[in-house]
Structure formats: C-alpha cells, structure tokens
Amino acid sequence: MVVLIESSGLGHTYPGGVEALADLDLSISPGEVVCILGPNGAGKSTLLKALAGLLPITAGSVTWRGEAMEAWAPRHRARRLAFVPQSLMALPEVTVRTFVAQGRYSHQGVFARATPEDRQAVDQAMSQADLVDLAARPLPELSGGQRQRCLVARALAQQADLLLIDEPTNALDPEHQIAVFELIESLAHEERAVAVVTHDLNLASQFASRIVLMDGGRKVADGTVNEVLQRSVLEPVYGSGLRYSSWRVEEGAEGKNGERPIVLPWRSSDSSALSGPVDGGGA
Ligand code: ADP
C-alpha cells in the first residue's frame, strides 16, 4: 500500500521540558480520513504541527513517500502538506478572497502574478467551502464559523496531498459541522488524505476511515471506528462519563451489522440513559 506520510518513534519536547509527544508511529495513506481523538493536552495539536514541519522533531523521524522531510524548503513542503490551525492569532484586514488566495503562495514565484490556474484553484476552494457569497467581505467582520471555513478554503487552494486540520468544527453550527466533514470526506481520494483532530466522537464515527486515539502524548489506539469507539478503549482515556449506543446505517455501512457507534457525554447521575440501541432510521 502507498503511504503518504509515516512517522516512526516521533517525539516532541517543548523548550520548557514538556514531553508533548512520545514514541508515535503513524502512517497515513491516500484516500484516508484519519480522525485524531484524545482529551485536552493529549498531544493532538503537537502531532499535527510536528507532521506539518511547524515544530522541530526531537525524537524519531517523519518521511514523505519514503523520503526524509527535514531538509525540505517551506515552499516544497507546502505543496505536499497543508496545516489548518484552529484559529488565527491575528486577523488580517483582507477580504475573504484575498485570504484564500494566500494558499497559492507556495505555487507562485516571488512577486509573481496569479495565473489562470491560481485563480481557478481559489474559485474552486471558495465554492467548496461555501464562501462565494462572502468573497468581498473583510475577514475580521466574519463570524467564528465563517472564519474557520476561510482557513479550510485557504488550505484547499494550496492543493496539497495531505491536509492536517485542527478542530475544524469548533465554532460551527450543526449544519456547517456536517458540511465541513462532508467536504473533508470528498477530499480524500486516490491522491489525497486528511488527518483531522476533533473532539466530536460522533462526527468521527460517521466520517473517519480510521481513528487514532491519543493520551499523554502517546498513541493508545489506532483502528476502525468500531474498533476504537467502544467502552473498553475509551474508558481508560475519558473515564466513565460516556454513554454508548449505536445507529443503524442502511447504506454504505462499514463495520458490524451496518451499525455506527454513538458515544455521548452524559451526566453521571442519570444511569438510565441510553441503556439500549437507539431506535433510529438509516443515516
Ligand atoms: P491537545 O491538542 O491534545 O490538546 P497539545 O498538543 O496542545 O494537546 O499539548 C500537549 C501538551 O503540550 C500539553 O501538556 C500542553 O500544555 C503542552 N504544550 C502545548 N504547547 C506548548 C508550548 N508552546 N510550550 C510548552 N508546552 C506546550
């Protein structure tokens, strides 16, 4: 099987001495949507940044199609991997379209003018992220969710083979949460893969082709939705405050009997909740 990116014994220790990532083996192949789950502080963001080359690797190695990446120039790297942060530290005073077009920098020479190919990539990214109507709006005027879609669109314009996306649905209403994950799913095809950090176990259940569960800087599980989203795997990481059920999926079902796990945070005083399968229709 072709592997896009592979880490072996990957570790990162922050300058203050916090070992945020340790001994992490991970490979991602074209076509995959890998959801990275884990509690706050588990090392998920550090993992994405280390894979993206935004943080130095202090142990182990990362290869791209078998090739060492350490010496890559930023522009060379950006054509292969796009990192989508949770939010921007400072909001540039530019329009949505100008911001999305920044994703083309890695394809353009210094001071080069945008080519028809650049414009087409930006148009496509704007339309995929449902931003066409907002094209002329200044970025600082947008809602948190609209800004998050701009961040995804900028990475799409970059046309990289691997998208590393950090919590893309944080500020989104339910309709846009689904839209973003449908978009992510549509991006993963023969050439391209997506690794996405999320706290939403149920979006992961619906959209992940594989789930990586992290805790304390280490990978504690790596498998299919049905292998990972179960009590015996999640309880050691998240504690006993979750309730487990499943949803029958009539078509396109992966996993046992066409069922997708549902995992909900539930108040501990209510032990009667979700004791049996949810009586739901197909998804
Ligand atoms: P997650 O994304 O799973 O919430 P992070 O990767 O952000 O976890 O953080 C993992 C650990 O690294 C945490 O203990 C966090 O406090 C620490 N950490 C994150 N960023 C820094 C930093 N810039 N300097 C020092 N420690 C950090």
PDB file of C-alpha atoms and ligand atoms in Angstrom:
ATOM      1  CA  MET A   1       0.000   0.000   0.000  1.00  0.00           C
ATOM      2  CA  VAL A   2       1.227   3.501  -0.844  1.00  0.00           C
ATOM      3  CA  VAL A   3       1.949   5.548   2.267  1.00  0.00           C
ATOM      4  CA  LEU A   4       1.966   9.348   2.067  1.00  0.00           C
ATOM      5  CA  ILE A   5       3.437  10.175   5.428  1.00  0.00           C
ATOM      6  CA  GLU A   6       4.947   7.936   8.050  1.00  0.00           C
ATOM      7  CA  SER A   7       6.272   8.719  11.493  1.00  0.00           C
ATOM      8  CA  SER A   8       8.426   6.391  13.496  1.00  0.00           C
ATOM      9  CA  GLY A   9       9.143   6.897  17.190  1.00  0.00           C
ATOM     10  CA  LEU A  10       8.067  10.519  16.739  1.00  0.00           C
ATOM     11  CA  GLY A  11       8.570  12.762  19.765  1.00  0.00           C
ATOM     12  CA  HIS A  12       8.431  16.434  20.607  1.00  0.00           C
ATOM     13  CA  THR A  13       9.568  18.029  23.846  1.00  0.00           C
ATOM     14  CA  TYR A  14       8.786  21.746  24.219  1.00  0.00           C
ATOM     15  CA  PRO A  15      11.657  24.031  25.284  1.00  0.00           C
ATOM     16  CA  GLY A  16      10.286  24.171  28.859  1.00  0.00           C
ATOM     17  CA  GLY A  17      10.674  20.398  29.126  1.00  0.00           C
ATOM     18  CA  VAL A  18       7.085  19.232  28.483  1.00  0.00           C
ATOM     19  CA  GLU A  19       7.230  15.976  26.538  1.00  0.00           C
ATOM     20  CA  ALA A  20       4.049  16.506  24.489  1.00  0.00           C
ATOM     21  CA  LEU A  21       4.617  13.658  22.037  1.00  0.00           C
ATOM     22  CA  ALA A  22       6.454  10.375  22.523  1.00  0.00           C
ATOM     23  CA  ASP A  23       7.206   7.247  20.565  1.00  0.00           C
ATOM     24  CA  LEU A  24       4.497   7.803  17.989  1.00  0.00           C
ATOM     25  CA  ASP A  25       4.281   5.516  14.972  1.00  0.00           C
ATOM     26  CA  LEU A  26       1.692   6.584  12.424  1.00  0.00           C
ATOM     27  CA  SER A  27       1.187   6.152   8.724  1.00  0.00           C
ATOM     28  CA  ILE A  28      -1.387   7.811   6.509  1.00  0.00           C
ATOM     29  CA  SER A  29      -2.248   6.619   3.011  1.00  0.00           C
ATOM     30  CA  PRO A  30      -4.103   8.319   0.151  1.00  0.00           C
ATOM     31  CA  GLY A  31      -7.870   8.062   0.466  1.00  0.00           C
ATOM     32  CA  GLU A  32      -7.896   8.010   4.252  1.00  0.00           C
ATOM     33  CA  VAL A  33      -9.755  10.326   6.629  1.00  0.00           C
ATOM     34  CA  VAL A  34      -7.879   9.803   9.884  1.00  0.00           C
ATOM     35  CA  CYS A  35      -9.632  11.332  12.888  1.00  0.00           C
ATOM     36  CA  ILE A  36      -7.319  12.054  15.809  1.00  0.00           C
ATOM     37  CA  LEU A  37      -9.108  11.954  19.146  1.00  0.00           C
ATOM     38  CA  GLY A  38      -7.981  12.390  22.718  1.00  0.00           C
ATOM     39  CA  PRO A  39      -8.536  14.566  25.774  1.00  0.00           C
ATOM     40  CA  ASN A  40      -7.192  18.113  26.155  1.00  0.00           C
ATOM     41  CA  GLY A  41      -3.434  18.074  26.415  1.00  0.00           C
ATOM     42  CA  ALA A  42      -3.122  14.625  24.798  1.00  0.00           C
ATOM     43  CA  GLY A  43      -0.693  15.995  22.194  1.00  0.00           C
ATOM     44  CA  LYS A  44      -3.024  16.105  19.177  1.00  0.00           C
ATOM     45  CA  SER A  45      -2.120  19.630  18.025  1.00  0.00           C
ATOM     46  CA  THR A  46       1.552  18.941  18.670  1.00  0.00           C
ATOM     47  CA  LEU A  47       1.300  15.839  16.465  1.00  0.00           C
ATOM     48  CA  LEU A  48      -0.266  17.772  13.573  1.00  0.00           C
ATOM     49  CA  LYS A  49       2.328  20.548  13.866  1.00  0.00           C
ATOM     50  CA  ALA A  50       5.206  18.066  14.048  1.00  0.00           C
ATOM     51  CA  LEU A  51       3.922  16.279  10.918  1.00  0.00           C
ATOM     52  CA  ALA A  52       3.475  19.643   9.190  1.00  0.00           C
ATOM     53  CA  GLY A  53       7.071  20.609   9.989  1.00  0.00           C
ATOM     54  CA  LEU A  54       5.957  23.561  12.122  1.00  0.00           C
ATOM     55  CA  LEU A  55       7.644  22.145  15.220  1.00  0.00           C
ATOM     56  CA  PRO A  56      11.059  20.542  15.390  1.00  0.00           C
ATOM     57  CA  ILE A  57      11.105  16.813  15.865  1.00  0.00           C
ATOM     58  CA  THR A  58      13.091  15.998  18.990  1.00  0.00           C
ATOM     59  CA  ALA A  59      12.906  12.211  18.590  1.00  0.00           C
ATOM     60  CA  GLY A  60      12.198   9.749  15.790  1.00  0.00           C
ATOM     61  CA  SER A  61      11.573  10.597  12.155  1.00  0.00           C
ATOM     62  CA  VAL A  62       8.932  11.521   9.587  1.00  0.00           C
ATOM     63  CA  THR A  63       9.076  10.523   5.938  1.00  0.00           C
ATOM     64  CA  TRP A  64       7.005  11.531   2.902  1.00  0.00           C
ATOM     65  CA  ARG A  65       6.570   8.732   0.383  1.00  0.00           C
ATOM     66  CA  GLY A  66       9.677   7.237   1.975  1.00  0.00           C
ATOM     67  CA  GLU A  67      11.749  10.427   1.655  1.00  0.00           C
ATOM     68  CA  ALA A  68      13.183  12.326   4.648  1.00  0.00           C
ATOM     69  CA  MET A  69      11.487  15.711   5.050  1.00  0.00           C
ATOM     70  CA  GLU A  70      13.769  17.610   7.446  1.00  0.00           C
ATOM     71  CA  ALA A  71      15.675  19.484   4.753  1.00  0.00           C
ATOM     72  CA  TRP A  72      12.610  20.474   2.740  1.00  0.00           C
ATOM     73  CA  ALA A  73      12.157  24.159   1.944  1.00  0.00           C
ATOM     74  CA  PRO A  74       8.841  25.590   3.239  1.00  0.00           C
ATOM     75  CA  ARG A  75       7.502  26.063  -0.307  1.00  0.00           C
ATOM     76  CA  HIS A  76       8.285  22.464  -1.252  1.00  0.00           C
ATOM     77  CA  ARG A  77       6.608  21.267   1.950  1.00  0.00           C
ATOM     78  CA  ALA A  78       3.528  23.465   1.422  1.00  0.00           C
ATOM     79  CA  ARG A  79       2.818  21.837  -1.935  1.00  0.00           C
ATOM     80  CA  ARG A  80       2.528  18.499  -0.177  1.00  0.00           C
ATOM     81  CA  LEU A  81       1.079  19.283   3.242  1.00  0.00           C
ATOM     82  CA  ALA A  82      -1.371  21.956   4.337  1.00  0.00           C
ATOM     83  CA  PHE A  83      -1.903  22.691   8.027  1.00  0.00           C
ATOM     84  CA  VAL A  84      -5.199  24.255   9.098  1.00  0.00           C
ATOM     85  CA  PRO A  85      -4.962  25.832  12.566  1.00  0.00           C
ATOM     86  CA  GLN A  86      -7.912  26.087  14.957  1.00  0.00           C
ATOM     87  CA  SER A  87      -7.925  29.862  14.610  1.00  0.00           C
ATOM     88  CA  LEU A  88      -5.718  32.780  13.666  1.00  0.00           C
ATOM     89  CA  MET A  89      -3.678  34.653  16.268  1.00  0.00           C
ATOM     90  CA  ALA A  90      -4.243  37.943  14.402  1.00  0.00           C
ATOM     91  CA  LEU A  91      -6.909  38.608  11.796  1.00  0.00           C
ATOM     92  CA  PRO A  92      -5.511  40.216   8.668  1.00  0.00           C
ATOM     93  CA  GLU A  93      -7.503  43.179   7.274  1.00  0.00           C
ATOM     94  CA  VAL A  94      -8.100  41.491   3.931  1.00  0.00           C
ATOM     95  CA  THR A  95     -11.116  40.205   2.062  1.00  0.00           C
ATOM     96  CA  VAL A  96     -12.097  36.553   2.166  1.00  0.00           C
ATOM     97  CA  ARG A  97     -10.949  36.010  -1.416  1.00  0.00           C
ATOM     98  CA  THR A  98      -7.545  37.618  -0.806  1.00  0.00           C
ATOM     99  CA  PHE A  99      -7.097  35.474   2.296  1.00  0.00           C
ATOM    100  CA  VAL A 100      -7.987  32.248   0.464  1.00  0.00           C
ATOM    101  CA  ALA A 101      -5.640  33.232  -2.384  1.00  0.00           C
ATOM    102  CA  GLN A 102      -2.737  33.221   0.118  1.00  0.00           C
ATOM    103  CA  GLY A 103      -2.954  29.438  -0.183  1.00  0.00           C
ATOM    104  CA  ARG A 104      -1.400  29.843  -3.654  1.00  0.00           C
ATOM    105  CA  TYR A 105       1.844  31.419  -2.422  1.00  0.00           C
ATOM    106  CA  SER A 106       3.651  28.093  -2.462  1.00  0.00           C
ATOM    107  CA  HIS A 107       2.775  27.719  -6.170  1.00  0.00           C
ATOM    108  CA  GLN A 108       3.847  31.217  -7.208  1.00  0.00           C
ATOM    109  CA  GLY A 109       7.268  32.761  -7.659  1.00  0.00           C
ATOM    110  CA  VAL A 110       8.205  35.746  -5.524  1.00  0.00           C
ATOM    111  CA  PHE A 111       6.159  38.794  -6.736  1.00  0.00           C
ATOM    112  CA  ALA A 112       4.584  36.604  -9.414  1.00  0.00           C
ATOM    113  CA  ARG A 113       1.121  37.456 -10.670  1.00  0.00           C
ATOM    114  CA  ALA A 114      -1.708  34.991 -10.237  1.00  0.00           C
ATOM    115  CA  THR A 115      -2.082  32.647 -13.196  1.00  0.00           C
ATOM    116  CA  PRO A 116      -5.412  31.327 -14.516  1.00  0.00           C
ATOM    117  CA  GLU A 117      -4.546  28.101 -12.705  1.00  0.00           C
ATOM    118  CA  ASP A 118      -4.157  30.022  -9.418  1.00  0.00           C
ATOM    119  CA  ARG A 119      -7.485  31.777  -9.936  1.00  0.00           C
ATOM    120  CA  GLN A 120      -9.202  28.501 -10.737  1.00  0.00           C
ATOM    121  CA  ALA A 121      -7.807  26.865  -7.575  1.00  0.00           C
ATOM    122  CA  VAL A 122      -9.056  29.793  -5.473  1.00  0.00           C
ATOM    123  CA  ASP A 123     -12.506  29.741  -7.154  1.00  0.00           C
ATOM    124  CA  GLN A 124     -12.804  26.036  -6.510  1.00  0.00           C
ATOM    125  CA  ALA A 125     -11.719  26.336  -2.856  1.00  0.00           C
ATOM    126  CA  MET A 126     -14.166  29.216  -2.268  1.00  0.00           C
ATOM    127  CA  SER A 127     -17.009  27.252  -3.721  1.00  0.00           C
ATOM    128  CA  GLN A 128     -16.145  24.015  -1.871  1.00  0.00           C
ATOM    129  CA  ALA A 129     -16.081  25.885   1.451  1.00  0.00           C
ATOM    130  CA  ASP A 130     -19.350  27.722   0.648  1.00  0.00           C
ATOM    131  CA  LEU A 131     -17.677  31.143   0.711  1.00  0.00           C
ATOM    132  CA  VAL A 132     -18.607  32.542  -2.702  1.00  0.00           C
ATOM    133  CA  ASP A 133     -21.208  34.954  -1.259  1.00  0.00           C
ATOM    134  CA  LEU A 134     -18.676  36.210   1.295  1.00  0.00           C
ATOM    135  CA  ALA A 135     -15.813  36.787  -1.169  1.00  0.00           C
ATOM    136  CA  ALA A 136     -15.652  40.578  -0.781  1.00  0.00           C
ATOM    137  CA  ARG A 137     -16.211  40.718   2.991  1.00  0.00           C
ATOM    138  CA  PRO A 138     -13.282  41.698   5.236  1.00  0.00           C
ATOM    139  CA  LEU A 139     -12.094  38.719   7.296  1.00  0.00           C
ATOM    140  CA  PRO A 140     -12.414  40.477  10.699  1.00  0.00           C
ATOM    141  CA  GLU A 141     -16.148  41.033  10.085  1.00  0.00           C
ATOM    142  CA  LEU A 142     -16.953  37.335   9.808  1.00  0.00           C
ATOM    143  CA  SER A 143     -18.345  35.016  12.472  1.00  0.00           C
ATOM    144  CA  GLY A 144     -16.045  32.439  14.057  1.00  0.00           C
ATOM    145  CA  GLY A 145     -17.539  29.673  11.945  1.00  0.00           C
ATOM    146  CA  GLN A 146     -17.171  31.632   8.706  1.00  0.00           C
ATOM    147  CA  ARG A 147     -13.533  32.319   9.561  1.00  0.00           C
ATOM    148  CA  GLN A 148     -12.962  28.641  10.172  1.00  0.00           C
ATOM    149  CA  ARG A 149     -14.294  27.885   6.696  1.00  0.00           C
ATOM    150  CA  CYS A 150     -11.874  30.504   5.313  1.00  0.00           C
ATOM    151  CA  LEU A 151      -8.986  28.661   6.971  1.00  0.00           C
ATOM    152  CA  VAL A 152     -10.068  25.388   5.368  1.00  0.00           C
ATOM    153  CA  ALA A 153     -10.521  27.118   1.990  1.00  0.00           C
ATOM    154  CA  ARG A 154      -7.017  28.639   2.145  1.00  0.00           C
ATOM    155  CA  ALA A 155      -5.596  25.143   2.656  1.00  0.00           C
ATOM    156  CA  LEU A 156      -7.731  23.773  -0.200  1.00  0.00           C
ATOM    157  CA  ALA A 157      -6.337  26.436  -2.540  1.00  0.00           C
ATOM    158  CA  GLN A 158      -2.885  25.147  -1.612  1.00  0.00           C
ATOM    159  CA  GLN A 159      -3.860  21.840  -3.324  1.00  0.00           C
ATOM    160  CA  ALA A 160      -1.651  19.765  -1.046  1.00  0.00           C
ATOM    161  CA  ASP A 161      -1.857  15.967  -0.918  1.00  0.00           C
ATOM    162  CA  LEU A 162      -2.253  15.853   2.866  1.00  0.00           C
ATOM    163  CA  LEU A 163      -4.454  18.198   4.854  1.00  0.00           C
ATOM    164  CA  LEU A 164      -3.764  18.373   8.591  1.00  0.00           C
ATOM    165  CA  ILE A 165      -6.787  20.049  10.155  1.00  0.00           C
ATOM    166  CA  ASP A 166      -7.012  21.048  13.825  1.00  0.00           C
ATOM    167  CA  GLU A 167     -10.564  21.027  15.238  1.00  0.00           C
ATOM    168  CA  PRO A 168     -12.372  22.447  12.208  1.00  0.00           C
ATOM    169  CA  THR A 169     -15.874  22.291  13.657  1.00  0.00           C
ATOM    170  CA  ASN A 170     -15.299  24.063  16.986  1.00  0.00           C
ATOM    171  CA  ALA A 171     -17.208  27.215  16.144  1.00  0.00           C
ATOM    172  CA  LEU A 172     -19.651  25.738  13.647  1.00  0.00           C
ATOM    173  CA  ASP A 173     -23.382  25.207  13.850  1.00  0.00           C
ATOM    174  CA  PRO A 174     -24.566  21.613  13.250  1.00  0.00           C
ATOM    175  CA  GLU A 175     -25.320  22.147   9.562  1.00  0.00           C
ATOM    176  CA  HIS A 176     -21.835  23.506   8.869  1.00  0.00           C
ATOM    177  CA  GLN A 177     -20.223  20.797  11.030  1.00  0.00           C
ATOM    178  CA  ILE A 178     -21.676  18.206   8.682  1.00  0.00           C
ATOM    179  CA  ALA A 179     -20.805  20.311   5.640  1.00  0.00           C
ATOM    180  CA  VAL A 180     -17.159  20.583   6.712  1.00  0.00           C
ATOM    181  CA  PHE A 181     -16.875  16.841   7.323  1.00  0.00           C
ATOM    182  CA  GLU A 182     -18.609  16.064   4.025  1.00  0.00           C
ATOM    183  CA  LEU A 183     -16.082  18.320   2.370  1.00  0.00           C
ATOM    184  CA  ILE A 184     -13.234  16.559   4.194  1.00  0.00           C
ATOM    185  CA  GLU A 185     -14.630  13.189   3.091  1.00  0.00           C
ATOM    186  CA  SER A 186     -14.850  14.347  -0.530  1.00  0.00           C
ATOM    187  CA  LEU A 187     -11.212  15.498  -0.470  1.00  0.00           C
ATOM    188  CA  ALA A 188      -9.812  12.123   0.480  1.00  0.00           C
ATOM    189  CA  HIS A 189      -9.413  10.242  -2.785  1.00  0.00           C
ATOM    190  CA  GLU A 190      -6.736   8.329  -4.697  1.00  0.00           C
ATOM    191  CA  GLU A 191      -4.107  11.034  -4.283  1.00  0.00           C
ATOM    192  CA  ARG A 192      -5.064  12.866  -1.127  1.00  0.00           C
ATOM    193  CA  ALA A 193      -5.618  12.182   2.572  1.00  0.00           C
ATOM    194  CA  VAL A 194      -6.875  14.172   5.528  1.00  0.00           C
ATOM    195  CA  ALA A 195      -5.902  13.959   9.196  1.00  0.00           C
ATOM    196  CA  VAL A 196      -8.340  15.839  11.384  1.00  0.00           C
ATOM    197  CA  VAL A 197      -8.261  16.498  15.114  1.00  0.00           C
ATOM    198  CA  THR A 198     -11.716  16.568  16.632  1.00  0.00           C
ATOM    199  CA  HIS A 199     -13.448  16.173  19.981  1.00  0.00           C
ATOM    200  CA  ASP A 200     -16.645  15.101  18.269  1.00  0.00           C
ATOM    201  CA  LEU A 201     -16.744  11.343  18.621  1.00  0.00           C
ATOM    202  CA  ASN A 202     -19.927  11.102  16.596  1.00  0.00           C
ATOM    203  CA  LEU A 203     -18.675  13.043  13.598  1.00  0.00           C
ATOM    204  CA  ALA A 204     -15.611  10.794  13.751  1.00  0.00           C
ATOM    205  CA  SER A 205     -17.946   7.797  13.868  1.00  0.00           C
ATOM    206  CA  GLN A 206     -19.649   8.915  10.661  1.00  0.00           C
ATOM    207  CA  PHE A 207     -16.707  10.189   8.649  1.00  0.00           C
ATOM    208  CA  ALA A 208     -13.461   8.568   9.791  1.00  0.00           C
ATOM    209  CA  SER A 209     -11.956   5.763   7.782  1.00  0.00           C
ATOM    210  CA  ARG A 210      -9.610   5.302  10.746  1.00  0.00           C
ATOM    211  CA  ILE A 211      -9.382   6.670  14.269  1.00  0.00           C
ATOM    212  CA  VAL A 212      -6.191   7.382  16.184  1.00  0.00           C
ATOM    213  CA  LEU A 213      -6.737   7.851  19.912  1.00  0.00           C
ATOM    214  CA  MET A 214      -4.090   9.730  21.883  1.00  0.00           C
ATOM    215  CA  ASP A 215      -3.470  10.163  25.590  1.00  0.00           C
ATOM    216  CA  GLY A 216      -0.497  11.638  27.428  1.00  0.00           C
ATOM    217  CA  GLY A 217       1.435  12.290  24.207  1.00  0.00           C
ATOM    218  CA  ARG A 218       1.163   8.678  23.074  1.00  0.00           C
ATOM    219  CA  LYS A 219      -0.995   6.765  20.634  1.00  0.00           C
ATOM    220  CA  VAL A 220      -3.206   4.411  22.630  1.00  0.00           C
ATOM    221  CA  ALA A 221      -5.425   3.066  19.820  1.00  0.00           C
ATOM    222  CA  ASP A 222      -5.411   3.047  16.020  1.00  0.00           C
ATOM    223  CA  GLY A 223      -8.182   1.278  14.174  1.00  0.00           C
ATOM    224  CA  THR A 224     -11.599   1.383  12.559  1.00  0.00           C
ATOM    225  CA  VAL A 225     -14.492   3.333  14.011  1.00  0.00           C
ATOM    226  CA  ASN A 226     -15.963   0.177  15.535  1.00  0.00           C
ATOM    227  CA  GLU A 227     -12.627  -0.924  16.965  1.00  0.00           C
ATOM    228  CA  VAL A 228     -11.910   2.364  18.729  1.00  0.00           C
ATOM    229  CA  LEU A 229     -15.289   3.845  19.673  1.00  0.00           C
ATOM    230  CA  GLN A 230     -16.112   1.298  22.325  1.00  0.00           C
ATOM    231  CA  ARG A 231     -16.163   1.390  26.088  1.00  0.00           C
ATOM    232  CA  SER A 232     -13.123  -0.822  26.701  1.00  0.00           C
ATOM    233  CA  VAL A 233     -10.951   1.503  24.598  1.00  0.00           C
ATOM    234  CA  LEU A 234     -12.403   4.894  25.525  1.00  0.00           C
ATOM    235  CA  GLU A 235     -12.985   4.456  29.263  1.00  0.00           C
ATOM    236  CA  PRO A 236      -9.284   4.286  30.240  1.00  0.00           C
ATOM    237  CA  VAL A 237      -8.814   7.604  28.411  1.00  0.00           C
ATOM    238  CA  TYR A 238     -12.045   9.544  29.005  1.00  0.00           C
ATOM    239  CA  GLY A 239     -13.292   7.920  32.218  1.00  0.00           C
ATOM    240  CA  SER A 240     -16.734   6.508  32.867  1.00  0.00           C
ATOM    241  CA  GLY A 241     -18.770   9.599  31.968  1.00  0.00           C
ATOM    242  CA  LEU A 242     -19.751   8.428  28.485  1.00  0.00           C
ATOM    243  CA  ARG A 243     -22.808   6.516  27.305  1.00  0.00           C
ATOM    244  CA  TYR A 244     -22.600   4.128  24.373  1.00  0.00           C
ATOM    245  CA  SER A 245     -25.137   3.206  21.738  1.00  0.00           C
ATOM    246  CA  SER A 246     -25.302   2.730  18.007  1.00  0.00           C
ATOM    247  CA  TRP A 247     -27.140   3.925  14.958  1.00  0.00           C
ATOM    248  CA  ARG A 248     -28.172   1.626  12.157  1.00  0.00           C
ATOM    249  CA  VAL A 249     -26.951   2.747   8.781  1.00  0.00           C
ATOM    250  CA  GLU A 250     -28.813   1.235   5.867  1.00  0.00           C
ATOM    251  CA  GLU A 251     -26.481   2.037   3.037  1.00  0.00           C
ATOM    252  CA  GLY A 252     -22.743   2.316   2.704  1.00  0.00           C
ATOM    253  CA  ALA A 253     -22.321   0.815   6.133  1.00  0.00           C
ATOM    254  CA  GLU A 254     -18.847  -0.055   7.228  1.00  0.00           C
ATOM    255  CA  GLY A 255     -18.491  -2.057  10.375  1.00  0.00           C
ATOM    256  CA  LYS A 256     -20.545  -4.672  12.113  1.00  0.00           C
ATOM    257  CA  ASN A 257     -24.140  -5.150  11.005  1.00  0.00           C
ATOM    258  CA  GLY A 258     -24.228  -1.721   9.394  1.00  0.00           C
ATOM    259  CA  GLU A 259     -24.065  -0.037  12.799  1.00  0.00           C
ATOM    260  CA  ARG A 260     -22.162   3.084  13.706  1.00  0.00           C
ATOM    261  CA  PRO A 261     -21.243   3.730  17.329  1.00  0.00           C
ATOM    262  CA  ILE A 262     -22.755   6.722  19.099  1.00  0.00           C
ATOM    263  CA  VAL A 263     -20.906   7.998  22.156  1.00  0.00           C
ATOM    264  CA  LEU A 264     -22.354  10.756  24.300  1.00  0.00           C
ATOM    265  CA  PRO A 265     -21.110  12.681  27.305  1.00  0.00           C
ATOM    266  CA  TRP A 266     -23.904  12.148  29.826  1.00  0.00           C
ATOM    267  CA  ARG A 267     -24.426  13.399  33.357  1.00  0.00           C
ATOM    268  CA  SER A 268     -23.307  10.736  35.755  1.00  0.00           C
ATOM    269  CA  SER A 269     -26.420  10.894  37.970  1.00  0.00           C
ATOM    270  CA  ASP A 270     -28.627   9.572  35.141  1.00  0.00           C
ATOM    271  CA  SER A 271     -27.817   5.885  34.865  1.00  0.00           C
ATOM    272  CA  SER A 272     -30.937   5.069  32.838  1.00  0.00           C
ATOM    273  CA  ALA A 273     -29.823   6.987  29.757  1.00  0.00           C
ATOM    274  CA  LEU A 274     -29.211   5.142  26.533  1.00  0.00           C
ATOM    275  CA  SER A 275     -29.290   1.690  28.011  1.00  0.00           C
ATOM    276  CA  GLY A 276     -30.172   0.149  24.665  1.00  0.00           C
ATOM    277  CA  PRO A 277     -29.714   0.785  20.971  1.00  0.00           C
ATOM    278  CA  VAL A 278     -31.182   3.997  19.654  1.00  0.00           C
ATOM    279  CA  ASP A 279     -34.261   3.317  17.567  1.00  0.00           C
ATOM    280  CA  GLY A 280     -33.218   5.343  14.575  1.00  0.00           C
ATOM    281  CA  GLY A 281     -33.568   5.008  10.864  1.00  0.00           C
ATOM    282  CA  GLY A 282     -30.815   4.939   8.313  1.00  0.00           C
ATOM    283  CA  ALA A 283     -28.443   7.848   8.040  1.00  0.00           C
TER     284      ALA A 283
HETATM  285  P1  ADP B   1      -4.050  18.743  22.555  1.00  0.00           P
HETATM  286  O1  ADP B   1      -4.012  19.321  21.181  1.00  0.00           O
HETATM  287  O2  ADP B   1      -4.288  17.276  22.566  1.00  0.00           O
HETATM  288  O3  ADP B   1      -4.988  19.457  23.481  1.00  0.00           O
HETATM  289  P2  ADP B   1      -1.363  19.860  22.771  1.00  0.00           P
HETATM  290  O4  ADP B   1      -0.596  19.208  21.702  1.00  0.00           O
HETATM  291  O5  ADP B   1      -1.860  21.258  22.533  1.00  0.00           O
HETATM  292  O6  ADP B   1      -2.584  18.907  23.199  1.00  0.00           O
HETATM  293  O7  ADP B   1      -0.491  19.892  24.101  1.00  0.00           O
HETATM  294  C1  ADP B   1       0.162  18.745  24.599  1.00  0.00           C
HETATM  295  C2  ADP B   1       0.973  19.139  25.828  1.00  0.00           C
HETATM  296  O8  ADP B   1       1.985  20.064  25.437  1.00  0.00           O
HETATM  297  C3  ADP B   1       0.164  19.817  26.919  1.00  0.00           C
HETATM  298  O9  ADP B   1       0.672  19.407  28.168  1.00  0.00           O
HETATM  299  C4  ADP B   1       0.430  21.286  26.684  1.00  0.00           C
HETATM  300  O10 ADP B   1       0.329  22.008  27.884  1.00  0.00           O
HETATM  301  C5  ADP B   1       1.868  21.269  26.181  1.00  0.00           C
HETATM  302  N1  ADP B   1       2.155  22.384  25.279  1.00  0.00           N
HETATM  303  C6  ADP B   1       1.468  22.729  24.161  1.00  0.00           C
HETATM  304  N2  ADP B   1       2.015  23.805  23.560  1.00  0.00           N
HETATM  305  C7  ADP B   1       3.091  24.145  24.311  1.00  0.00           C
HETATM  306  C8  ADP B   1       4.092  25.174  24.230  1.00  0.00           C
HETATM  307  N3  ADP B   1       4.091  26.060  23.222  1.00  0.00           N
HETATM  308  N4  ADP B   1       5.044  25.216  25.193  1.00  0.00           N
HETATM  309  C9  ADP B   1       5.066  24.324  26.191  1.00  0.00           C
HETATM  310  N5  ADP B   1       4.158  23.328  26.333  1.00  0.00           N
HETATM  311  C10 ADP B   1       3.183  23.229  25.419  1.00  0.00           C
END
